[in-house]
mmCIF file of C-alpha atoms in Angstrom:
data_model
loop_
_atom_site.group_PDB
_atom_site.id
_atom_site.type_symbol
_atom_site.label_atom_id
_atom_site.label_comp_id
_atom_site.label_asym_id
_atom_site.label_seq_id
_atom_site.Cartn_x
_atom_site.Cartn_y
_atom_site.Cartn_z
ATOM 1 C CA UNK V 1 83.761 158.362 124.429
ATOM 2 C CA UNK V 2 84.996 155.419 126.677
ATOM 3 C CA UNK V 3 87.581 152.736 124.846
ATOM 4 C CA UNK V 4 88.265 149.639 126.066
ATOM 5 C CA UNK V 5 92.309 149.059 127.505
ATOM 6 C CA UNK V 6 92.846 147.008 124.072
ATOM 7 C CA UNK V 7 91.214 149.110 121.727
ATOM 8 C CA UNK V 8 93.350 151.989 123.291
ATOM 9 C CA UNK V 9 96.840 149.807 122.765
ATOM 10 C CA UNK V 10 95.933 149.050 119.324
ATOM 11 C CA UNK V 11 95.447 152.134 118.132
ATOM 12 C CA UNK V 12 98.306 153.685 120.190
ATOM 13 C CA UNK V 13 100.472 150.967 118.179
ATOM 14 C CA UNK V 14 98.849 152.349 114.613
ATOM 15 C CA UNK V 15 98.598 155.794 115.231
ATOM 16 C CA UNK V 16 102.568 156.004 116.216
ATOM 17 C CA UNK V 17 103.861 154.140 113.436
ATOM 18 C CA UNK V 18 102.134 156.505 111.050
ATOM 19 C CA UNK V 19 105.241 158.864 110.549
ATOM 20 C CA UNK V 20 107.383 155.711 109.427
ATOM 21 C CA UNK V 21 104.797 154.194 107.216
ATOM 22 C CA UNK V 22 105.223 153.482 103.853
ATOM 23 C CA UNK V 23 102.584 153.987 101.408
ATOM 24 C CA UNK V 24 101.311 153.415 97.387
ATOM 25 C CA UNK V 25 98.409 154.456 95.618
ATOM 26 C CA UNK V 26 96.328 157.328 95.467
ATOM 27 C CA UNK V 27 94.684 160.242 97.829
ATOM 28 C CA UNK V 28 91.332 162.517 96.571
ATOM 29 C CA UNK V 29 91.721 165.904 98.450
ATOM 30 C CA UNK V 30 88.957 168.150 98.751
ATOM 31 C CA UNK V 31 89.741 171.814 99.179
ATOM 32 C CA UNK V 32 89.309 175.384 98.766
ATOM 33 C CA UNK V 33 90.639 176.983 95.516
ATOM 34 C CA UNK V 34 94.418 178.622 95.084
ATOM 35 C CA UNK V 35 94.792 176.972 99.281
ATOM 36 C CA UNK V 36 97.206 174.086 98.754
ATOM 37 C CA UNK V 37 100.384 174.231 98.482
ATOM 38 C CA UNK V 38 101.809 172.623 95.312
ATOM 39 C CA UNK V 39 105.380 172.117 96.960
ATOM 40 C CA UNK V 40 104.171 170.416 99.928
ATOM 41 C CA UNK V 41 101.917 167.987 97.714
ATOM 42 C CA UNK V 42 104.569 166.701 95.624
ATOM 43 C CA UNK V 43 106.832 166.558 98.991
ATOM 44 C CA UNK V 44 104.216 164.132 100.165
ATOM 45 C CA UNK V 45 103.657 162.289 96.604
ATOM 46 C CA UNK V 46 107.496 161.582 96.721
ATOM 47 C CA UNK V 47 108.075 160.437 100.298
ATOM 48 C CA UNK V 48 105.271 157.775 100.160
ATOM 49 C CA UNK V 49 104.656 157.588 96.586
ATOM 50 C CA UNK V 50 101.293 158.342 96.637
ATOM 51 C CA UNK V 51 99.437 160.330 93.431
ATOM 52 C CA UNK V 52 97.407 163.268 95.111
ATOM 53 C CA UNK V 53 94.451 164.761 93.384
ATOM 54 C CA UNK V 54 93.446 168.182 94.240
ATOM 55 C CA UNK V 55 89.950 169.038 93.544
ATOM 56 C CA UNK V 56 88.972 172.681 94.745
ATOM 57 C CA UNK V 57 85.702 173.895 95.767
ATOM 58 C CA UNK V 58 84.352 177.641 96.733
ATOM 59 C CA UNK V 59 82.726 178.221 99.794
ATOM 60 C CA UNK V 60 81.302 175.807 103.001
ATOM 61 C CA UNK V 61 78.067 175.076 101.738
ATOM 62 C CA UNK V 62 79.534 173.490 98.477
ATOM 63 C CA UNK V 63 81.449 171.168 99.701
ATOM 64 C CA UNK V 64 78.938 169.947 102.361
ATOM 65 C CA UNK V 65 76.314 169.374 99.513
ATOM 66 C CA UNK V 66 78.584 167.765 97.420
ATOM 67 C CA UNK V 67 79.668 165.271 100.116
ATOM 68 C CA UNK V 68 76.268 164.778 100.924
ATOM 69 C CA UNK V 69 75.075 164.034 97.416
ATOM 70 C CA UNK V 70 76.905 160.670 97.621
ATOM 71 C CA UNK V 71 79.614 159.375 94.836
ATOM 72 C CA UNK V 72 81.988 162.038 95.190
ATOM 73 C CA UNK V 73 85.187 160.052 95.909
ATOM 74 C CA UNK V 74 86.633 162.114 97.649
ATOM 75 C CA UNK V 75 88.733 161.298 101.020
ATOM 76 C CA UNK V 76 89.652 164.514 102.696
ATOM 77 C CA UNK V 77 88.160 167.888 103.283
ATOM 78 C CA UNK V 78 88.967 171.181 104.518
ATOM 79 C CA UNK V 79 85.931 172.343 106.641
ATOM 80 C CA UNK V 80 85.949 175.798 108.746
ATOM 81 C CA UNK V 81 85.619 175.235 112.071
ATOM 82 C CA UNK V 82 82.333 177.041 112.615
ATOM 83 C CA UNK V 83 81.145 173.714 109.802
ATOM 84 C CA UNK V 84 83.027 170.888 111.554
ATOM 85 C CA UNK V 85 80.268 170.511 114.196
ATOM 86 C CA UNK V 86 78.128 169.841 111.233
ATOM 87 C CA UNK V 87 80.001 167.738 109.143
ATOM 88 C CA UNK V 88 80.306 165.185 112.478
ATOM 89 C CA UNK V 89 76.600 165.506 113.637
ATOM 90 C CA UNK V 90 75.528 164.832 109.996
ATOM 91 C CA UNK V 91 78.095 161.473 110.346
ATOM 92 C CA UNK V 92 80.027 162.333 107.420
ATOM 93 C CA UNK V 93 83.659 162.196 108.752
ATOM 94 C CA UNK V 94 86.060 159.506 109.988
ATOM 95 C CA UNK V 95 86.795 159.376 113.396
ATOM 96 C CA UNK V 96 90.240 159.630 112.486
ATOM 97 C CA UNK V 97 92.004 160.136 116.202
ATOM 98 C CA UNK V 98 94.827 162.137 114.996
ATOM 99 C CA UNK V 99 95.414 162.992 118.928
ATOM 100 C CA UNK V 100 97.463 159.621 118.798
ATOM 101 C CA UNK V 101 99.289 160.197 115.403
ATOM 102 C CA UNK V 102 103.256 160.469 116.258
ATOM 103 C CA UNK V 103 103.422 164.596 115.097
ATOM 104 C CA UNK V 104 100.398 165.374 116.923
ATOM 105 C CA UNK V 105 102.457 166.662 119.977
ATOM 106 C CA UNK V 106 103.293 169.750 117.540
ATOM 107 C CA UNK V 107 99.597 170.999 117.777
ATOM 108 C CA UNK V 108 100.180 174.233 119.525
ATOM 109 C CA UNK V 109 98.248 174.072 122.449
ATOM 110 C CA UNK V 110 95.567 177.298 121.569
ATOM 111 C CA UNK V 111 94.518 174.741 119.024
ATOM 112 C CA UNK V 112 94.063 171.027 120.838
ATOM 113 C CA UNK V 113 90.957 171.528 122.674
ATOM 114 C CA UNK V 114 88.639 173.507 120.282
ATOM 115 C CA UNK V 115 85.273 173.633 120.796
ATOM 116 C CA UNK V 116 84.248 172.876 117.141
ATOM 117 C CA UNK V 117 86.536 169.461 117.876
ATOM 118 C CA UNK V 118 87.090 169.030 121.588
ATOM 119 C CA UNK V 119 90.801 167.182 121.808
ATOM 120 C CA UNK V 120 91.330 166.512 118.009
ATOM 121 C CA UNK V 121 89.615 163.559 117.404
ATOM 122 C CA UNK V 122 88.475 164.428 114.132
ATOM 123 C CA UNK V 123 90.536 166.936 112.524
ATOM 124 C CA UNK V 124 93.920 168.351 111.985
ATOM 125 C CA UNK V 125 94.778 172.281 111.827
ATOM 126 C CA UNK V 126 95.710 173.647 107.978
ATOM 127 C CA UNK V 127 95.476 177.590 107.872
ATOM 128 C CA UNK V 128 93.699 179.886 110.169
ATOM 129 C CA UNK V 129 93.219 183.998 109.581
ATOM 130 C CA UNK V 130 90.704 186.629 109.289
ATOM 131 C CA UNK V 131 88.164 188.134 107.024
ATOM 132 C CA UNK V 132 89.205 191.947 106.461
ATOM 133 C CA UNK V 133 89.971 195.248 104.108
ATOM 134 C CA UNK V 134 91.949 195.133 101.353
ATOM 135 C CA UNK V 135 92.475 198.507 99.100
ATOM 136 C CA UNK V 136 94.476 200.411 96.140
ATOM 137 C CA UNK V 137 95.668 203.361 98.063
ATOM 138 C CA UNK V 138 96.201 204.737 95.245
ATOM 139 C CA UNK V 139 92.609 204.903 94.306
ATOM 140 C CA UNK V 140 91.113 205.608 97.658
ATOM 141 C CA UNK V 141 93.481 207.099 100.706
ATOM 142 C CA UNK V 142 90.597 207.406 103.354
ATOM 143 C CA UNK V 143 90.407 205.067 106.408
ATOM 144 C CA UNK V 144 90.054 201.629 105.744
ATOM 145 C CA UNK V 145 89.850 200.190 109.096
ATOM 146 C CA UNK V 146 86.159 199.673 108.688
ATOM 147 C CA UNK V 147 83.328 197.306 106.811
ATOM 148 C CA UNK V 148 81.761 200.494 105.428
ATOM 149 C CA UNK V 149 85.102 200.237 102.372
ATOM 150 C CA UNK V 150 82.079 197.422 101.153
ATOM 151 C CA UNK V 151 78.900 198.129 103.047
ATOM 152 C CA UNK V 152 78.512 201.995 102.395
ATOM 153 C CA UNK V 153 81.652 202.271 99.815
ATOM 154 C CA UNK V 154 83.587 205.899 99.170
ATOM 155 C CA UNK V 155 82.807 206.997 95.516
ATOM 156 C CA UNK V 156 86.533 206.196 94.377
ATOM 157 C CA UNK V 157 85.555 202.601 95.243
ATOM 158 C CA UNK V 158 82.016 202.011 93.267
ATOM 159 C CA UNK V 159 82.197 199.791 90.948
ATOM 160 C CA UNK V 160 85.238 198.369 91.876
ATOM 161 C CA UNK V 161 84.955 195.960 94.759
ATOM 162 C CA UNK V 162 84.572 192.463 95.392
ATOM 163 C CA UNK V 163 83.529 190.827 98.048
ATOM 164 C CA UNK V 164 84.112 186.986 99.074
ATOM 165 C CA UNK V 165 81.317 185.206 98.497
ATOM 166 C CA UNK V 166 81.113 183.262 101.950
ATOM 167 C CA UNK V 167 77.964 183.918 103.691
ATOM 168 C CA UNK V 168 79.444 183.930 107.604
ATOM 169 C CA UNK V 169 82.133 186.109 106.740
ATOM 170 C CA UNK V 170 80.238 188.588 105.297
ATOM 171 C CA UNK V 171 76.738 188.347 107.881
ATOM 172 C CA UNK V 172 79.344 188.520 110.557
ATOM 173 C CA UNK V 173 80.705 192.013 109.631
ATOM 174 C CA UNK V 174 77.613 193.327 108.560
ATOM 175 C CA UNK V 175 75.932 192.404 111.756
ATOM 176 C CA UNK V 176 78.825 194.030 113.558
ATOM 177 C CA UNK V 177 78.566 197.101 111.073
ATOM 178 C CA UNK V 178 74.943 198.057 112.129
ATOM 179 C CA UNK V 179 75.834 197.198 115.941
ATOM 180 C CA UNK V 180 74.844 193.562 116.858
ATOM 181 C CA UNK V 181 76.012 190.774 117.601
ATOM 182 C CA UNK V 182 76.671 187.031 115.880
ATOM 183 C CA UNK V 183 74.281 184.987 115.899
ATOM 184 C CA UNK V 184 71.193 187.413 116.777
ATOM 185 C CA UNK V 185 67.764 186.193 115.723
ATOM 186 C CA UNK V 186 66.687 189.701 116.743
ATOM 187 C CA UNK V 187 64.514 190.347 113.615
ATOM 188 C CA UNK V 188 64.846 194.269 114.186
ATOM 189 C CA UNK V 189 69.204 193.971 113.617
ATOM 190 C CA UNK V 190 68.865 191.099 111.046
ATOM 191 C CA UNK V 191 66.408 193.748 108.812
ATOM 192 C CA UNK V 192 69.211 196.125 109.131
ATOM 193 C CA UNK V 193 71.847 193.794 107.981
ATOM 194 C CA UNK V 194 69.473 192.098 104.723
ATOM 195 C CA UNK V 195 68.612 196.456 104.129
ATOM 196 C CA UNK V 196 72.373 197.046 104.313
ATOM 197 C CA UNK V 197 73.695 194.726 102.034
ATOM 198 C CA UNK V 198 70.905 194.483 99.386
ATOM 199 C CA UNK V 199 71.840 198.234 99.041
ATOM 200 C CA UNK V 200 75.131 197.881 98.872
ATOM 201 C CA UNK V 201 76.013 195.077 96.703
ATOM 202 C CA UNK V 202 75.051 197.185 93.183
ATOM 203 C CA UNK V 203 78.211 199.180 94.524
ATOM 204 C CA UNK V 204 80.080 196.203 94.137
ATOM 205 C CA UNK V 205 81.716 194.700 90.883
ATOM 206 C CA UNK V 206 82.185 190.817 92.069
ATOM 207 C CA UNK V 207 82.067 188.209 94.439
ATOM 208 C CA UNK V 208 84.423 185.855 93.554
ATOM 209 C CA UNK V 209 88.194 184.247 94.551
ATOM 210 C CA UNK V 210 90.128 185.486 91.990
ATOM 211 C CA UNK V 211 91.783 188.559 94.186
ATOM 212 C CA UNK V 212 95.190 187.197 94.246
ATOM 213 C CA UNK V 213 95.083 187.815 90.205
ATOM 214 C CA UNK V 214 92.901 190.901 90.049
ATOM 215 C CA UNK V 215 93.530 193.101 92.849
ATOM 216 C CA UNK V 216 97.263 193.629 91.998
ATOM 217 C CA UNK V 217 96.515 193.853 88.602
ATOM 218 C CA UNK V 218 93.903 196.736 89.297
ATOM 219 C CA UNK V 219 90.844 195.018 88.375
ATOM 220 C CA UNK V 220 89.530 195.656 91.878
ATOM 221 C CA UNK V 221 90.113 198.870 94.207
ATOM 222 C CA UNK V 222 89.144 196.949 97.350
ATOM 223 C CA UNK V 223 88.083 194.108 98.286
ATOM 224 C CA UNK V 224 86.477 192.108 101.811
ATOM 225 C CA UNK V 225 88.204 189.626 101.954
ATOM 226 C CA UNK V 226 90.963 187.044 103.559
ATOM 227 C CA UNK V 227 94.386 188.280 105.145
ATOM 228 C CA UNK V 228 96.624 185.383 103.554
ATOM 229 C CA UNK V 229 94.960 186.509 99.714
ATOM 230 C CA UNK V 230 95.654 190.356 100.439
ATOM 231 C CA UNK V 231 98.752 189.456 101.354
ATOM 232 C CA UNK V 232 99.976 187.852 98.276
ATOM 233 C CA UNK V 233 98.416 190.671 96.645
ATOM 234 C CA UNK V 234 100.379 192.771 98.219
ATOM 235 C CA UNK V 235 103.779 191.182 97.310
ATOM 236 C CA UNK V 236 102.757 191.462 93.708
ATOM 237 C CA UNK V 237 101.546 195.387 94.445
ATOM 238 C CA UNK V 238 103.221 197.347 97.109
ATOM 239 C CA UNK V 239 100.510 199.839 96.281
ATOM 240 C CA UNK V 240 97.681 197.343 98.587
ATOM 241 C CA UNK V 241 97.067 198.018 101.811
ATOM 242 C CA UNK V 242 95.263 196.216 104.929
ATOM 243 C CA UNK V 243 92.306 197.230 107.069
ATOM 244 C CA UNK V 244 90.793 195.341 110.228
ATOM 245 C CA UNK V 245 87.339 196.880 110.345
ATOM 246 C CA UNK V 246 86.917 198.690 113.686
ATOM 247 C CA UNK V 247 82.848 197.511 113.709
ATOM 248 C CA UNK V 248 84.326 193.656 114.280
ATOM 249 C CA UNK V 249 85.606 191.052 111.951
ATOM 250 C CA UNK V 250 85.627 187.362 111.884
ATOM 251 C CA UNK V 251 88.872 184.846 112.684
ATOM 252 C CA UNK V 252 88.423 181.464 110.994
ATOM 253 C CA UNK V 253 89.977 178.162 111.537
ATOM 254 C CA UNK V 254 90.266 175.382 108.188
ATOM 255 C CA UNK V 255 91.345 171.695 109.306
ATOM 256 C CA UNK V 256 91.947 168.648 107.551
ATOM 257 C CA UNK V 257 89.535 165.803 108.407
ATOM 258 C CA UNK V 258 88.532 162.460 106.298
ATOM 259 C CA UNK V 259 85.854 161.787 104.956
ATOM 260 C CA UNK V 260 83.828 158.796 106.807
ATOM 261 C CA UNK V 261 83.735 157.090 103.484
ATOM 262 C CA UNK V 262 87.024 157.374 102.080
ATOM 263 C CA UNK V 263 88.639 154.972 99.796
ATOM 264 C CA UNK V 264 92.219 155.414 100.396
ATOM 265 C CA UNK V 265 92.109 156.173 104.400
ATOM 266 C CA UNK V 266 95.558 154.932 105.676
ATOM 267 C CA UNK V 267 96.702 157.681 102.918
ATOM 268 C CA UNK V 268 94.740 160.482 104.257
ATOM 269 C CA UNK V 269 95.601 159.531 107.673
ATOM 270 C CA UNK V 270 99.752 159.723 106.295
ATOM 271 C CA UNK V 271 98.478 163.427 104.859
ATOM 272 C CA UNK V 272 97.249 164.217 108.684
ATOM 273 C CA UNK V 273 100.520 163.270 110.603
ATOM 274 C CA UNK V 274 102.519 164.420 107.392
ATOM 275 C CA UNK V 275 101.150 168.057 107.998
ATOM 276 C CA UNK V 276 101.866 168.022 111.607
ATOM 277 C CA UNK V 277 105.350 168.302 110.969
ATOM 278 C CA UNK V 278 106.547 171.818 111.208
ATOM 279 C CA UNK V 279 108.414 172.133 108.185
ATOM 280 C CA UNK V 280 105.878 170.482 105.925
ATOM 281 C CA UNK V 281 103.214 173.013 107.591
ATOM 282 C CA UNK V 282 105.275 175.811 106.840
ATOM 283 C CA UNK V 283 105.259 174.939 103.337
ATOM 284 C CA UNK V 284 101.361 175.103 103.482
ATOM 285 C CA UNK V 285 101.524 178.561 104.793
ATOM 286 C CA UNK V 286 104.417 179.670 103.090
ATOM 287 C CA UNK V 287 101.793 179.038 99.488
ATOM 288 C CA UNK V 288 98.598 180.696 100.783
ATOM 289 C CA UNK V 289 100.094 183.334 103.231
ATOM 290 C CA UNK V 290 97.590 182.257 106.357
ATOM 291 C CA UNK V 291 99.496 181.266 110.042
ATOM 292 C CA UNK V 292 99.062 177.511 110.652
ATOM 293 C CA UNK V 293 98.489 175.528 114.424
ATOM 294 C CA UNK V 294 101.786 173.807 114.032
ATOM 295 C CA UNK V 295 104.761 174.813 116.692
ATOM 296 C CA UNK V 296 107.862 175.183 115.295
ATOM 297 C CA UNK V 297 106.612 176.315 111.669
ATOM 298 C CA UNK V 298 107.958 179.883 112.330
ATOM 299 C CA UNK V 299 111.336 179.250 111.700
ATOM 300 C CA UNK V 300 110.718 177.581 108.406
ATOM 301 C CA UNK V 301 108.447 180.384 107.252
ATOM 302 C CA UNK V 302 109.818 183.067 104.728
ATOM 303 C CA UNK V 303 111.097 187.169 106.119
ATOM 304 C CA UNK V 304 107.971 188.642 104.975
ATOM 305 C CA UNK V 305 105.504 186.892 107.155
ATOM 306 C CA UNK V 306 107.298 186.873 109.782
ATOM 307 C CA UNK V 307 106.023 191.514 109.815
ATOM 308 C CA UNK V 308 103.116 191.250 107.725
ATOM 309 C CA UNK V 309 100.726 193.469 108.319
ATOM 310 C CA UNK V 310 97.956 191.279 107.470
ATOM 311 C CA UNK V 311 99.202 188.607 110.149
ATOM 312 C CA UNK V 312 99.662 191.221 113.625
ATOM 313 C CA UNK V 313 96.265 192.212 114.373
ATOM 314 C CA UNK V 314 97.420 196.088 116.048
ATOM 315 C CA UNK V 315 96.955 196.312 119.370
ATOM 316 C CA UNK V 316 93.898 198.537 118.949
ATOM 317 C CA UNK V 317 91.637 196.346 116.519
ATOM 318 C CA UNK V 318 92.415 192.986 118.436
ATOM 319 C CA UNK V 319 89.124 193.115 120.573
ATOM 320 C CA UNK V 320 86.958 193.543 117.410
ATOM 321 C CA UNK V 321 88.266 190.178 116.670
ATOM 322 C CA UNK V 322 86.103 187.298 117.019
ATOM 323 C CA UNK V 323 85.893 183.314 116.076
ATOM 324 C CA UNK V 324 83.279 182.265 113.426
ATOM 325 C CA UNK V 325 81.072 179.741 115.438
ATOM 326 C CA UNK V 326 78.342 177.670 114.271
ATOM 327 C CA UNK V 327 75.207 179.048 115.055
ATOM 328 C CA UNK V 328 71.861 177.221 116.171
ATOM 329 C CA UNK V 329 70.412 176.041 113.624
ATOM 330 C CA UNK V 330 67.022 178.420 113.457
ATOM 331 C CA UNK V 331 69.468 181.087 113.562
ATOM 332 C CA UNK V 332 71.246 179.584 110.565
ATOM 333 C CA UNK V 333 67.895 179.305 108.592
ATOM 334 C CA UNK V 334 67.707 183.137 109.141
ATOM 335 C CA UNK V 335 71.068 183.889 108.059
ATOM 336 C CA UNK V 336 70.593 182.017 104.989
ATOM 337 C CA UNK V 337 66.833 183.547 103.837
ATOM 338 C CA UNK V 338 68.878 186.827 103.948
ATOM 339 C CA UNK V 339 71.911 185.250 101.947
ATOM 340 C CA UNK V 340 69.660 184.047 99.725
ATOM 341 C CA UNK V 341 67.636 187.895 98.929
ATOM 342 C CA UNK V 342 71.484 188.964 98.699
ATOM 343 C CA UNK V 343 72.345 186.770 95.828
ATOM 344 C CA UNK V 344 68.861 187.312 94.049
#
């Protein structure tokens, strides 16, 4: 997009005083459940005396239907990347140019040019991670490095899994699982993956986002589901372990972007540039257990992420590793006619 010399100076001049701004009022945040970070919220309420209201939601395709119904009030949200792409063709976010906020230079530089947001001029990294295995070993001790812990589940695990109920994540691995690749329309592979899982989810007891409650607690044996969640899990039972399934699994990206009709949007851009800051995106990560885009958040971050094994992909699973990207949008249709005979 081409900006005239005195649009460019004007917002230089507002974009760089953002970090010294003061603020009053209020800011509606839109975001996934048991994902923000109560510590860094009232950190932010205090330094510009803003009241911040939280309202959580469950998957992509919730929010974006929600926003799209209208009257929502809402003035941030915390889209995946491989949904960004539609949230700006659909003209439902600000074009909030957080490239020229003051703490934008601590983007790490993996994380500025994305293809879902090509130099940043919608959206602001929050958490990224992966979709993977998480397991009692004390109720199953066989290999969990694989999707089949969900898609073709040991007998010690019947009955006792759940799987997060995010349609991507869990198309992705099955697609891997029966040997093709995202984003296939190849009707042969896709009748594979809609066989697969309508025969396995009977095996399965939920699909929900309560794991960092009931997977410690022994409500579930295993679960597919995301690293930063296991991980807390974990730390509450030593007795979880983590599995990157060999077939493939899916990295994901969440950013903060505002909402094109937002009430309170010098606020939510303060949130943007407030989150850049290393130490306030440590905080973030710190809560939810997921690595953030922020350089110099490392040092801030506790011991224990610092090894966890749900945060090193091993050497030998890191090529099975792949970005969630949107998908055209016949292919999408697809995806979600099988989704939909899934959930029936």
């Amino acid at each position: 997009m081409n900006w005239k010399l005195t649009a460019v100076a004007s917002a230089m001049a507002i974009f760089g005083s953002v970090g010294g701004a003061s603020a009053a009022g209020s800011l509606n945040i839109y975001n996934w459940g048991d994902y923000t970070s109560p510590e860094m919220i009232k950190k932010f309420e205090q330094k510009y005396d803003v009241k911040v209201t939280v309202t959580d939601y469950d998957s992509n395709d919730t929010a974006l239907a929600k926003v799209r119904a209208g009257g929502h009030g809402f003035d941030i949200v915390v889209p995946s990347a491989n949904y960004v792409p539609i949230w700006v063709k659909e003209g439902l976010l600000l074009e909030a140019r957080p490239d020229q906020m003051s703490n934008f230079k601590n983007v790490d530089e993996r994380w500025v040019n994305v293809p879902w947001d090509p130099g940043r001029h919608y959206s602001v990294p929050w958490q990224w991670g992966l979709t993977g295995i998480g397991v009692n070993k004390k109720v199953y001790g066989g290999d969990i490095n694989t999707s089949a812990i969900f898609l073709d589940p040991p007998k010690e695990l019947v009955g006792k899994i759940n799987v997060a109920p995010e349609m991507n994540d869990v198309l992705f691995a099955t697609i891997k699982y029966v040997g093709g690749d995202w984003c296939t329309a190849d009707k042969e592979v896709l009748k594979k993956v809609r066989d697969k899982l309508v025969e396995a989810k009977p095996k399965w007891l939920a699909m929900d986002y309560s794991v960092t409650e009931k997977l410690p607690a022994g409500d579930y044996a295993g679960v597919y589901y995301w690293n930063g969640a296991i991980m807390r899990s974990r730390l509450k039972n030593p007795d979880i372990a983590f599995g990157y399934p060999k077939e493939g699994f899916p990295f994901f990206m969440d950013s903060v972007t505002i909402l094109k009709d937002a009430k309170n949007v010098e606020n939510a851009k303060l949130f943007m540039n407030f989150i850049m800051e290393p130490e306030n995106a440590a905080l973030i990560s710190s809560f939810a257990k997921y690595a953030n885009g922020i350089k110099g958040s490392a040092e801030f971050l506790p011991p224990e992420m610092k090894t966890a094994p749900e945060l090193t992909v091993p050497a030998q699973f890191e090529k099975a590793g792949e970005f969630l990207t949107a998908c055209p949008p016949d292919v999408a249709q697809l995806y979600t006619r099988i989704w939909t005979d899934v959930n029936k």
